[in-house]
Amino acid sequence: MEKVSALIKQITGCFCLFVPSVLALCVTACAGTQEPLTTQIKPETTVSKEEVSVSYKHDFMHYQAERQKYLKALSAYEKRDYDTVRRIHSELGDYPLNVYLEYLLLKIEKADISRIQKFIKSGGHSGLARHVQSSYMHYYANNGDYASVLKIAPEKPEGTKLQCLWYQAEYHHGRKKEALDFIRTDYEEGEPFSKECASLVSTLKTGGLLTRDMVLERIRNTYWTKNGSKAYLDAVSELRGEGDKTLVKTLSSYYGKPSKYASIPQTQKEAASLVFARYARTSPEAALADVGNFKDRYHPTAAQEHTVNRALVYALLYNKSVAPRQLLDRLLENAGTPAMLEQRIRLAIWDRDYRGVLRFLDRLPEDKKQAENYRYWKARSLEETGKKAEADVIYRKLAGERSFYGFYTADKLGLPYAIQAVTAVPANEKQRQALLQKYPAYARFMEFSFLNDTRGIRTEWRETMSSASLDDARTIAATEAERGFSDLAVWESIYKKDWDALNVRFPLPYRKIYEQESRRSGTDLSYMYAITRQESMMNPLARSPVGARGLMQFMPDTAAMVSKKYGYPYGGKDELFNPSVNIRLGGAYLHDLQEKFGGNRIFATAGYNAGPGRAYKWQSGDGVRRDAITYIEAIPFNETRNYVQKVLMYNVIYQHLLGAQKLELLTPSEHEAFY
């Protein structure tokens, strides 16, 4: 196992653990990397014929000898017996996975540029071609060979990291202004940078293109943020001039005590403005009351005042401040951003200021105006201001759409939901063989499924979905969903923007387990599926950056709490990858949340995503009775707002797929509740 782990670490830069199960589980130290693995099983392992279903034995037997040779080549690669790898590569011919051996040989041999270019342009495997291009761009850039970087990538590549390498090469070939134009906006706005982009920034600075004014603008955009920023610290380190030492010292000393801004000497206007902006972000109401004193004391420049006003309006908007709306609007007019304008619309909705909603909606970019939520709120505001005929035109169109607001509007008009489903039909054996011949990536997917290589399976699924036609992608997704790859089938809709094939977009895996735990916990089956679909896209091995695991994305601490309360067996965090354990705990936790919120799934869903405390905090505290749709739209976290809307919409779709007699977006009690 150690040897195989070393091989994979050499290939991918990741360390993998192997857990005996139906599917190999790769837990990597660099989750999220897209570097494909060649295999995740021991090279000497053979695949038993008994493990292959009858309908797929033809595929298994067809390449059995080649498959064993491929595994032998991986074993030789691990031992650095590259002559054997080359020999087997030449013998394997058109074996589907032979392209991976070519890829490995390219990575170890530092091939000549013509061979690299041939591999990239061949079209045999777009994903591996991108990895080869990335590997060699890094290799040549690290060696200062920028001419070769541009030969490997004559056109600007995809992805910000590679684009930074590419522009660095362009810089060294005379296109300095283009390199600066590429990075300048992100730099000044305070975006954090990868090492590739940081290298480009360093090159621009060394070349004298990164000016002090740009550095100051980066600081203005990052210093005031509530939790601080590495971008701010990096920018401060670039202010090395004698005249900037005082500024840097003042910013550092007042970072944790911005309310003491008035003790900064009046001659330090720049420092005082930045510190006051941070004060505005951390204590907006107090800063608002004191902003006049600040301006009288320091007489900030227009740019400095803009920094202060932007911090104020941001904090006041996102905290649902009771500040006078006219003042907010004046600040927004002078220092707002499009995101702040959207938050101002939500505040107007919360205030039930429907004329204000219409006024602010009119200022949105045209593409934003077409979003389903803004079309609904335009119609609602028109209705509330006496323009019912205009509102009805928008309502009627919206009610014909399969979306959260479409379903909500259909309820309002007493119309059926626009489910508009298309059924994806699995291929028969003859059709499946034709698809394997038509799409080499699908054949590679099949080989990796025989090798039990989870990472390879996912790599080739991307390739297959990217290359297949819409009809073929639907058919392949439906076929493989039947074979146990429901979580991959979901991705067909994303890769192909195919929102209508609901049976693959919203699969029903582990149905007996879900039904059992739904009965046990008293949680609706469709609701449990809807939460799972949004949390993990039905992937039992899903793992979030913060450590949530499995189908319903449980945090280990929450799992321990729930298991203790109900006396359910729980052996630790790795058990959360077991569907039975994960679904049982998920059903119980959803039951608890619904009980905590009086059966209200809107609050429970918000609590599942953002924590029960926030679901309470976002409720009305001013005695005004608001409806469900206002509460949801006013959720200040984009992620949670979208999450709640999607789960409720997905619940309706799962009701439909489960054959419910009545489809229901919100229950009567949820419609009538006090929000």
PDB file of C-alpha atoms in Angstrom, residues 280-544:
ATOM      1  CA  ALA A 280     -17.581  51.572  10.131  1.00  0.00           C
ATOM      2  CA  ARG A 281     -17.378  47.892   9.184  1.00  0.00           C
ATOM      3  CA  THR A 282     -17.103  46.590  12.741  1.00  0.00           C
ATOM      4  CA  SER A 283     -19.434  49.081  14.516  1.00  0.00           C
ATOM      5  CA  PRO A 284     -21.609  50.636  11.797  1.00  0.00           C
ATOM      6  CA  GLU A 285     -24.205  52.379  13.990  1.00  0.00           C
ATOM      7  CA  ALA A 286     -21.558  54.011  16.172  1.00  0.00           C
ATOM      8  CA  ALA A 287     -19.468  55.036  13.169  1.00  0.00           C
ATOM      9  CA  LEU A 288     -22.531  56.497  11.455  1.00  0.00           C
ATOM     10  CA  ALA A 289     -23.197  58.683  14.483  1.00  0.00           C
ATOM     11  CA  ASP A 290     -19.573  59.833  14.452  1.00  0.00           C
ATOM     12  CA  VAL A 291     -18.927  60.237  10.719  1.00  0.00           C
ATOM     13  CA  GLY A 292     -19.543  63.983  10.828  1.00  0.00           C
ATOM     14  CA  ASN A 293     -16.914  64.442  13.521  1.00  0.00           C
ATOM     15  CA  PHE A 294     -14.473  62.354  11.518  1.00  0.00           C
ATOM     16  CA  LYS A 295     -14.921  64.485   8.392  1.00  0.00           C
ATOM     17  CA  ASP A 296     -14.665  67.759  10.333  1.00  0.00           C
ATOM     18  CA  ARG A 297     -11.446  66.617  11.984  1.00  0.00           C
ATOM     19  CA  TYR A 298      -9.610  65.132   8.992  1.00  0.00           C
ATOM     20  CA  HIS A 299     -11.180  66.767   5.903  1.00  0.00           C
ATOM     21  CA  PRO A 300     -10.639  63.586   3.828  1.00  0.00           C
ATOM     22  CA  THR A 301     -10.026  63.698   0.093  1.00  0.00           C
ATOM     23  CA  ALA A 302     -12.735  62.472  -2.268  1.00  0.00           C
ATOM     24  CA  ALA A 303     -11.013  59.063  -2.540  1.00  0.00           C
ATOM     25  CA  GLN A 304     -10.681  58.763   1.224  1.00  0.00           C
ATOM     26  CA  GLU A 305     -14.302  59.744   1.785  1.00  0.00           C
ATOM     27  CA  HIS A 306     -15.340  57.170  -0.804  1.00  0.00           C
ATOM     28  CA  THR A 307     -13.533  54.453   1.175  1.00  0.00           C
ATOM     29  CA  VAL A 308     -15.338  55.456   4.377  1.00  0.00           C
ATOM     30  CA  ASN A 309     -18.750  55.724   2.714  1.00  0.00           C
ATOM     31  CA  ARG A 310     -18.397  52.340   1.036  1.00  0.00           C
ATOM     32  CA  ALA A 311     -17.583  50.630   4.352  1.00  0.00           C
ATOM     33  CA  LEU A 312     -20.527  52.384   6.024  1.00  0.00           C
ATOM     34  CA  VAL A 313     -23.115  51.512   3.409  1.00  0.00           C
ATOM     35  CA  TYR A 314     -21.927  47.906   3.239  1.00  0.00           C
ATOM     36  CA  ALA A 315     -22.212  47.369   6.989  1.00  0.00           C
ATOM     37  CA  LEU A 316     -25.485  49.252   7.364  1.00  0.00           C
ATOM     38  CA  LEU A 317     -27.140  47.329   4.548  1.00  0.00           C
ATOM     39  CA  TYR A 318     -26.070  43.864   5.613  1.00  0.00           C
ATOM     40  CA  ASN A 319     -27.038  44.481   9.241  1.00  0.00           C
ATOM     41  CA  LYS A 320     -30.551  45.710   8.332  1.00  0.00           C
ATOM     42  CA  SER A 321     -29.669  48.976   9.988  1.00  0.00           C
ATOM     43  CA  VAL A 322     -32.337  51.346  11.247  1.00  0.00           C
ATOM     44  CA  ALA A 323     -30.338  54.197   9.745  1.00  0.00           C
ATOM     45  CA  PRO A 324     -32.426  56.723   7.780  1.00  0.00           C
ATOM     46  CA  ARG A 325     -33.061  55.272   4.329  1.00  0.00           C
ATOM     47  CA  GLN A 326     -32.377  58.593   2.624  1.00  0.00           C
ATOM     48  CA  LEU A 327     -28.884  58.605   4.114  1.00  0.00           C
ATOM     49  CA  LEU A 328     -28.324  55.010   3.040  1.00  0.00           C
ATOM     50  CA  ASP A 329     -29.433  55.819  -0.465  1.00  0.00           C
ATOM     51  CA  ARG A 330     -27.162  58.822  -0.682  1.00  0.00           C
ATOM     52  CA  LEU A 331     -24.203  56.702   0.438  1.00  0.00           C
ATOM     53  CA  LEU A 332     -25.200  53.967  -2.008  1.00  0.00           C
ATOM     54  CA  GLU A 333     -25.400  56.447  -4.851  1.00  0.00           C
ATOM     55  CA  ASN A 334     -21.869  57.668  -4.210  1.00  0.00           C
ATOM     56  CA  ALA A 335     -20.037  54.572  -3.015  1.00  0.00           C
ATOM     57  CA  GLY A 336     -22.154  51.503  -3.701  1.00  0.00           C
ATOM     58  CA  THR A 337     -21.438  48.412  -5.768  1.00  0.00           C
ATOM     59  CA  PRO A 338     -23.887  46.222  -7.742  1.00  0.00           C
ATOM     60  CA  ALA A 339     -23.903  43.704  -4.870  1.00  0.00           C
ATOM     61  CA  MET A 340     -24.798  46.498  -2.436  1.00  0.00           C
ATOM     62  CA  LEU A 341     -27.617  47.613  -4.729  1.00  0.00           C
ATOM     63  CA  GLU A 342     -29.051  44.097  -4.622  1.00  0.00           C
ATOM     64  CA  GLN A 343     -28.860  44.141  -0.840  1.00  0.00           C
ATOM     65  CA  ARG A 344     -30.639  47.527  -0.852  1.00  0.00           C
ATOM     66  CA  ILE A 345     -33.442  45.919  -2.873  1.00  0.00           C
ATOM     67  CA  ARG A 346     -33.737  43.201  -0.209  1.00  0.00           C
ATOM     68  CA  LEU A 347     -33.866  45.850   2.500  1.00  0.00           C
ATOM     69  CA  ALA A 348     -36.683  47.620   0.628  1.00  0.00           C
ATOM     70  CA  ILE A 349     -38.504  44.283   0.367  1.00  0.00           C
ATOM     71  CA  TRP A 350     -38.032  43.789   4.114  1.00  0.00           C
ATOM     72  CA  ASP A 351     -39.377  47.303   4.717  1.00  0.00           C
ATOM     73  CA  ARG A 352     -42.301  46.582   2.367  1.00  0.00           C
ATOM     74  CA  ASP A 353     -41.270  49.703   0.492  1.00  0.00           C
ATOM     75  CA  TYR A 354     -42.562  48.534  -2.884  1.00  0.00           C
ATOM     76  CA  ARG A 355     -42.067  51.849  -4.653  1.00  0.00           C
ATOM     77  CA  GLY A 356     -38.473  51.717  -3.503  1.00  0.00           C
ATOM     78  CA  VAL A 357     -38.181  48.146  -4.803  1.00  0.00           C
ATOM     79  CA  LEU A 358     -39.289  49.303  -8.244  1.00  0.00           C
ATOM     80  CA  ARG A 359     -36.919  52.266  -8.149  1.00  0.00           C
ATOM     81  CA  PHE A 360     -33.892  50.159  -7.238  1.00  0.00           C
ATOM     82  CA  LEU A 361     -34.811  47.318  -9.583  1.00  0.00           C
ATOM     83  CA  ASP A 362     -34.742  49.803 -12.423  1.00  0.00           C
ATOM     84  CA  ARG A 363     -31.066  50.502 -11.671  1.00  0.00           C
ATOM     85  CA  LEU A 364     -30.009  46.861 -12.042  1.00  0.00           C
ATOM     86  CA  PRO A 365     -28.146  45.730 -15.181  1.00  0.00           C
ATOM     87  CA  GLU A 366     -30.489  44.233 -17.763  1.00  0.00           C
ATOM     88  CA  ASP A 367     -29.254  40.670 -17.301  1.00  0.00           C
ATOM     89  CA  LYS A 368     -29.867  40.888 -13.542  1.00  0.00           C
ATOM     90  CA  LYS A 369     -33.401  42.139 -14.076  1.00  0.00           C
ATOM     91  CA  GLN A 370     -34.263  38.849 -15.791  1.00  0.00           C
ATOM     92  CA  ALA A 371     -33.473  36.739 -12.713  1.00  0.00           C
ATOM     93  CA  GLU A 372     -36.580  34.923 -11.468  1.00  0.00           C
ATOM     94  CA  ASN A 373     -36.541  36.582  -8.034  1.00  0.00           C
ATOM     95  CA  TYR A 374     -36.361  40.108  -9.432  1.00  0.00           C
ATOM     96  CA  ARG A 375     -39.139  39.415 -11.931  1.00  0.00           C
ATOM     97  CA  TYR A 376     -41.318  38.178  -9.076  1.00  0.00           C
ATOM     98  CA  TRP A 377     -40.557  41.198  -6.904  1.00  0.00           C
ATOM     99  CA  LYS A 378     -41.218  43.554  -9.760  1.00  0.00           C
ATOM    100  CA  ALA A 379     -44.615  41.957 -10.260  1.00  0.00           C
ATOM    101  CA  ARG A 380     -45.318  41.966  -6.515  1.00  0.00           C
ATOM    102  CA  SER A 381     -44.326  45.633  -6.245  1.00  0.00           C
ATOM    103  CA  LEU A 382     -46.458  46.565  -9.232  1.00  0.00           C
ATOM    104  CA  GLU A 383     -49.394  44.751  -7.649  1.00  0.00           C
ATOM    105  CA  GLU A 384     -48.834  46.427  -4.271  1.00  0.00           C
ATOM    106  CA  THR A 385     -48.721  49.865  -5.926  1.00  0.00           C
ATOM    107  CA  GLY A 386     -51.999  49.380  -7.801  1.00  0.00           C
ATOM    108  CA  LYS A 387     -50.717  48.190 -11.206  1.00  0.00           C
ATOM    109  CA  LYS A 388     -52.339  44.758 -11.133  1.00  0.00           C
ATOM    110  CA  ALA A 389     -52.669  44.300 -14.903  1.00  0.00           C
ATOM    111  CA  GLU A 390     -48.939  44.835 -15.424  1.00  0.00           C
ATOM    112  CA  ALA A 391     -48.186  42.503 -12.520  1.00  0.00           C
ATOM    113  CA  ASP A 392     -50.416  39.730 -13.890  1.00  0.00           C
ATOM    114  CA  VAL A 393     -48.507  39.616 -17.184  1.00  0.00           C
ATOM    115  CA  ILE A 394     -45.270  38.907 -15.299  1.00  0.00           C
ATOM    116  CA  TYR A 395     -46.944  36.482 -12.873  1.00  0.00           C
ATOM    117  CA  ARG A 396     -48.455  34.407 -15.698  1.00  0.00           C
ATOM    118  CA  LYS A 397     -45.145  33.981 -17.444  1.00  0.00           C
ATOM    119  CA  LEU A 398     -43.268  33.206 -14.238  1.00  0.00           C
ATOM    120  CA  ALA A 399     -45.827  30.580 -13.192  1.00  0.00           C
ATOM    121  CA  GLY A 400     -44.994  28.615 -16.343  1.00  0.00           C
ATOM    122  CA  GLU A 401     -41.389  28.071 -15.252  1.00  0.00           C
ATOM    123  CA  ARG A 402     -39.888  25.225 -13.234  1.00  0.00           C
ATOM    124  CA  SER A 403     -38.217  27.226 -10.479  1.00  0.00           C
ATOM    125  CA  PHE A 404     -38.730  28.216  -6.875  1.00  0.00           C
ATOM    126  CA  TYR A 405     -40.388  31.516  -7.757  1.00  0.00           C
ATOM    127  CA  GLY A 406     -42.251  29.814 -10.600  1.00  0.00           C
ATOM    128  CA  PHE A 407     -43.788  27.326  -8.174  1.00  0.00           C
ATOM    129  CA  TYR A 408     -44.516  30.050  -5.613  1.00  0.00           C
ATOM    130  CA  THR A 409     -46.261  32.157  -8.248  1.00  0.00           C
ATOM    131  CA  ALA A 410     -48.228  29.136  -9.490  1.00  0.00           C
ATOM    132  CA  ASP A 411     -49.541  28.700  -5.939  1.00  0.00           C
ATOM    133  CA  LYS A 412     -50.495  32.372  -5.864  1.00  0.00           C
ATOM    134  CA  LEU A 413     -52.467  32.033  -9.126  1.00  0.00           C
ATOM    135  CA  GLY A 414     -53.933  28.620  -8.305  1.00  0.00           C
ATOM    136  CA  LEU A 415     -52.154  26.974 -11.242  1.00  0.00           C
ATOM    137  CA  PRO A 416     -50.397  23.578 -11.428  1.00  0.00           C
ATOM    138  CA  TYR A 417     -46.626  23.543 -11.179  1.00  0.00           C
ATOM    139  CA  ALA A 418     -44.703  23.535 -14.453  1.00  0.00           C
ATOM    140  CA  ILE A 419     -42.797  20.267 -13.889  1.00  0.00           C
ATOM    141  CA  GLN A 420     -42.145  19.778 -17.641  1.00  0.00           C
ATOM    142  CA  ALA A 421     -40.130  16.591 -17.214  1.00  0.00           C
ATOM    143  CA  VAL A 422     -38.292  14.653 -19.913  1.00  0.00           C
ATOM    144  CA  THR A 423     -37.462  11.023 -19.126  1.00  0.00           C
ATOM    145  CA  ALA A 424     -33.974   9.796 -19.990  1.00  0.00           C
ATOM    146  CA  VAL A 425     -34.136   6.133 -21.079  1.00  0.00           C
ATOM    147  CA  PRO A 426     -31.230   3.721 -20.450  1.00  0.00           C
ATOM    148  CA  ALA A 427     -29.552   2.121 -23.473  1.00  0.00           C
ATOM    149  CA  ASN A 428     -30.115  -1.481 -24.428  1.00  0.00           C
ATOM    150  CA  GLU A 429     -27.034  -3.651 -24.936  1.00  0.00           C
ATOM    151  CA  LYS A 430     -26.710  -2.910 -28.649  1.00  0.00           C
ATOM    152  CA  GLN A 431     -27.071   0.835 -28.092  1.00  0.00           C
ATOM    153  CA  ARG A 432     -24.567   0.750 -25.238  1.00  0.00           C
ATOM    154  CA  GLN A 433     -21.941  -0.986 -27.359  1.00  0.00           C
ATOM    155  CA  ALA A 434     -22.445   1.633 -30.067  1.00  0.00           C
ATOM    156  CA  LEU A 435     -21.947   4.424 -27.504  1.00  0.00           C
ATOM    157  CA  LEU A 436     -18.738   2.777 -26.259  1.00  0.00           C
ATOM    158  CA  GLN A 437     -17.431   2.753 -29.813  1.00  0.00           C
ATOM    159  CA  LYS A 438     -18.566   6.320 -30.473  1.00  0.00           C
ATOM    160  CA  TYR A 439     -17.047   7.888 -27.340  1.00  0.00           C
ATOM    161  CA  PRO A 440     -13.541   6.750 -26.297  1.00  0.00           C
ATOM    162  CA  ALA A 441     -13.976   8.511 -22.957  1.00  0.00           C
ATOM    163  CA  TYR A 442     -16.983   6.289 -22.211  1.00  0.00           C
ATOM    164  CA  ALA A 443     -14.837   3.209 -22.928  1.00  0.00           C
ATOM    165  CA  ARG A 444     -12.191   4.572 -20.538  1.00  0.00           C
ATOM    166  CA  PHE A 445     -14.891   5.192 -17.953  1.00  0.00           C
ATOM    167  CA  MET A 446     -15.917   1.561 -18.277  1.00  0.00           C
ATOM    168  CA  GLU A 447     -12.339   0.378 -17.833  1.00  0.00           C
ATOM    169  CA  PHE A 448     -11.847   2.485 -14.732  1.00  0.00           C
ATOM    170  CA  SER A 449     -15.084   1.088 -13.284  1.00  0.00           C
ATOM    171  CA  PHE A 450     -13.643  -2.436 -13.689  1.00  0.00           C
ATOM    172  CA  LEU A 451     -10.434  -1.244 -12.001  1.00  0.00           C
ATOM    173  CA  ASN A 452     -12.477   0.286  -9.168  1.00  0.00           C
ATOM    174  CA  ASP A 453     -10.678   3.607  -9.689  1.00  0.00           C
ATOM    175  CA  THR A 454     -12.934   6.315  -8.251  1.00  0.00           C
ATOM    176  CA  ARG A 455     -10.846   9.230  -9.484  1.00  0.00           C
ATOM    177  CA  GLY A 456     -10.414   7.815 -12.969  1.00  0.00           C
ATOM    178  CA  ILE A 457     -14.137   7.181 -13.171  1.00  0.00           C
ATOM    179  CA  ARG A 458     -14.879  10.826 -12.428  1.00  0.00           C
ATOM    180  CA  THR A 459     -12.198  12.104 -14.796  1.00  0.00           C
ATOM    181  CA  GLU A 460     -13.628  10.096 -17.686  1.00  0.00           C
ATOM    182  CA  TRP A 461     -17.204  10.993 -16.803  1.00  0.00           C
ATOM    183  CA  ARG A 462     -16.298  14.648 -17.335  1.00  0.00           C
ATOM    184  CA  GLU A 463     -14.711  13.737 -20.652  1.00  0.00           C
ATOM    185  CA  THR A 464     -17.724  11.688 -21.715  1.00  0.00           C
ATOM    186  CA  MET A 465     -20.285  14.322 -20.798  1.00  0.00           C
ATOM    187  CA  SER A 466     -18.231  17.055 -22.471  1.00  0.00           C
ATOM    188  CA  SER A 467     -17.930  15.172 -25.754  1.00  0.00           C
ATOM    189  CA  ALA A 468     -21.340  13.494 -26.019  1.00  0.00           C
ATOM    190  CA  SER A 469     -24.377  14.974 -27.715  1.00  0.00           C
ATOM    191  CA  LEU A 470     -27.309  15.927 -25.472  1.00  0.00           C
ATOM    192  CA  ASP A 471     -29.348  12.831 -26.388  1.00  0.00           C
ATOM    193  CA  ASP A 472     -26.377  10.503 -25.963  1.00  0.00           C
ATOM    194  CA  ALA A 473     -25.386  12.123 -22.655  1.00  0.00           C
ATOM    195  CA  ARG A 474     -28.916  11.571 -21.333  1.00  0.00           C
ATOM    196  CA  THR A 475     -28.863   7.950 -22.416  1.00  0.00           C
ATOM    197  CA  ILE A 476     -25.425   7.278 -20.914  1.00  0.00           C
ATOM    198  CA  ALA A 477     -26.398   8.989 -17.651  1.00  0.00           C
ATOM    199  CA  ALA A 478     -29.590   6.931 -17.354  1.00  0.00           C
ATOM    200  CA  THR A 479     -27.659   3.756 -18.174  1.00  0.00           C
ATOM    201  CA  GLU A 480     -24.961   4.308 -15.588  1.00  0.00           C
ATOM    202  CA  ALA A 481     -27.446   5.472 -12.951  1.00  0.00           C
ATOM    203  CA  GLU A 482     -28.959   2.003 -13.171  1.00  0.00           C
ATOM    204  CA  ARG A 483     -25.491   0.554 -12.558  1.00  0.00           C
ATOM    205  CA  GLY A 484     -25.058   2.532  -9.331  1.00  0.00           C
ATOM    206  CA  PHE A 485     -23.552   5.817 -10.552  1.00  0.00           C
ATOM    207  CA  SER A 486     -26.486   8.044  -9.589  1.00  0.00           C
ATOM    208  CA  ASP A 487     -24.218  10.793  -8.291  1.00  0.00           C
ATOM    209  CA  LEU A 488     -22.426  10.978 -11.639  1.00  0.00           C
ATOM    210  CA  ALA A 489     -25.719  10.989 -13.525  1.00  0.00           C
ATOM    211  CA  VAL A 490     -26.585  14.248 -11.739  1.00  0.00           C
ATOM    212  CA  TRP A 491     -23.604  15.914 -13.414  1.00  0.00           C
ATOM    213  CA  GLU A 492     -25.074  15.295 -16.858  1.00  0.00           C
ATOM    214  CA  SER A 493     -27.478  18.179 -16.290  1.00  0.00           C
ATOM    215  CA  ILE A 494     -24.625  20.498 -15.293  1.00  0.00           C
ATOM    216  CA  TYR A 495     -22.198  19.596 -18.076  1.00  0.00           C
ATOM    217  CA  LYS A 496     -24.928  19.715 -20.740  1.00  0.00           C
ATOM    218  CA  LYS A 497     -27.125  22.436 -19.131  1.00  0.00           C
ATOM    219  CA  ASP A 498     -29.893  19.846 -19.411  1.00  0.00           C
ATOM    220  CA  TRP A 499     -32.454  20.860 -16.808  1.00  0.00           C
ATOM    221  CA  ASP A 500     -35.355  18.753 -18.106  1.00  0.00           C
ATOM    222  CA  ALA A 501     -34.244  15.092 -17.718  1.00  0.00           C
ATOM    223  CA  LEU A 502     -35.445  14.997 -14.133  1.00  0.00           C
ATOM    224  CA  ASN A 503     -34.962  11.275 -13.545  1.00  0.00           C
ATOM    225  CA  VAL A 504     -31.169  11.613 -13.917  1.00  0.00           C
ATOM    226  CA  ARG A 505     -30.956  15.126 -12.522  1.00  0.00           C
ATOM    227  CA  PHE A 506     -32.813  14.044  -9.368  1.00  0.00           C
ATOM    228  CA  PRO A 507     -32.055  10.350  -8.803  1.00  0.00           C
ATOM    229  CA  LEU A 508     -33.450   8.184  -5.999  1.00  0.00           C
ATOM    230  CA  PRO A 509     -30.517   6.065  -4.799  1.00  0.00           C
ATOM    231  CA  TYR A 510     -30.513   4.070  -1.523  1.00  0.00           C
ATOM    232  CA  ARG A 511     -34.281   4.218  -1.599  1.00  0.00           C
ATOM    233  CA  LYS A 512     -34.919   1.450   0.947  1.00  0.00           C
ATOM    234  CA  ILE A 513     -32.599   3.163   3.421  1.00  0.00           C
ATOM    235  CA  TYR A 514     -34.232   6.558   2.866  1.00  0.00           C
ATOM    236  CA  GLU A 515     -37.721   5.085   3.238  1.00  0.00           C
ATOM    237  CA  GLN A 516     -36.746   3.303   6.446  1.00  0.00           C
ATOM    238  CA  GLU A 517     -35.164   6.400   7.995  1.00  0.00           C
ATOM    239  CA  SER A 518     -38.030   8.603   6.846  1.00  0.00           C
ATOM    240  CA  ARG A 519     -40.447   6.355   8.735  1.00  0.00           C
ATOM    241  CA  ARG A 520     -38.137   6.150  11.747  1.00  0.00           C
ATOM    242  CA  SER A 521     -37.632   9.929  12.060  1.00  0.00           C
ATOM    243  CA  GLY A 522     -40.978  11.132  10.780  1.00  0.00           C
ATOM    244  CA  THR A 523     -39.212  13.317   8.192  1.00  0.00           C
ATOM    245  CA  ASP A 524     -40.751  13.508   4.717  1.00  0.00           C
ATOM    246  CA  LEU A 525     -38.933  11.280   2.231  1.00  0.00           C
ATOM    247  CA  SER A 526     -38.974  13.955  -0.478  1.00  0.00           C
ATOM    248  CA  TYR A 527     -37.499  16.504   1.942  1.00  0.00           C
ATOM    249  CA  MET A 528     -34.664  14.168   2.927  1.00  0.00           C
ATOM    250  CA  TYR A 529     -33.867  13.586  -0.742  1.00  0.00           C
ATOM    251  CA  ALA A 530     -34.044  17.322  -1.480  1.00  0.00           C
ATOM    252  CA  ILE A 531     -31.558  18.129   1.294  1.00  0.00           C
ATOM    253  CA  THR A 532     -29.221  15.373   0.097  1.00  0.00           C
ATOM    254  CA  ARG A 533     -29.419  16.488  -3.522  1.00  0.00           C
ATOM    255  CA  GLN A 534     -28.398  20.028  -2.567  1.00  0.00           C
ATOM    256  CA  GLU A 535     -25.777  18.967  -0.021  1.00  0.00           C
ATOM    257  CA  SER A 536     -23.803  16.301  -1.884  1.00  0.00           C
ATOM    258  CA  MET A 537     -25.417  15.812  -5.290  1.00  0.00           C
ATOM    259  CA  MET A 538     -25.976  12.204  -4.119  1.00  0.00           C
ATOM    260  CA  ASN A 539     -22.278  11.424  -3.711  1.00  0.00           C
ATOM    261  CA  PRO A 540     -21.827   9.151  -0.644  1.00  0.00           C
ATOM    262  CA  LEU A 541     -18.106  10.009  -0.546  1.00  0.00           C
ATOM    263  CA  ALA A 542     -18.573  13.798  -0.704  1.00  0.00           C
ATOM    264  CA  ARG A 543     -16.374  15.811   1.633  1.00  0.00           C
ATOM    265  CA  SER A 544     -16.525  19.570   2.102  1.00  0.00           C
TER     266      SER A 544
END
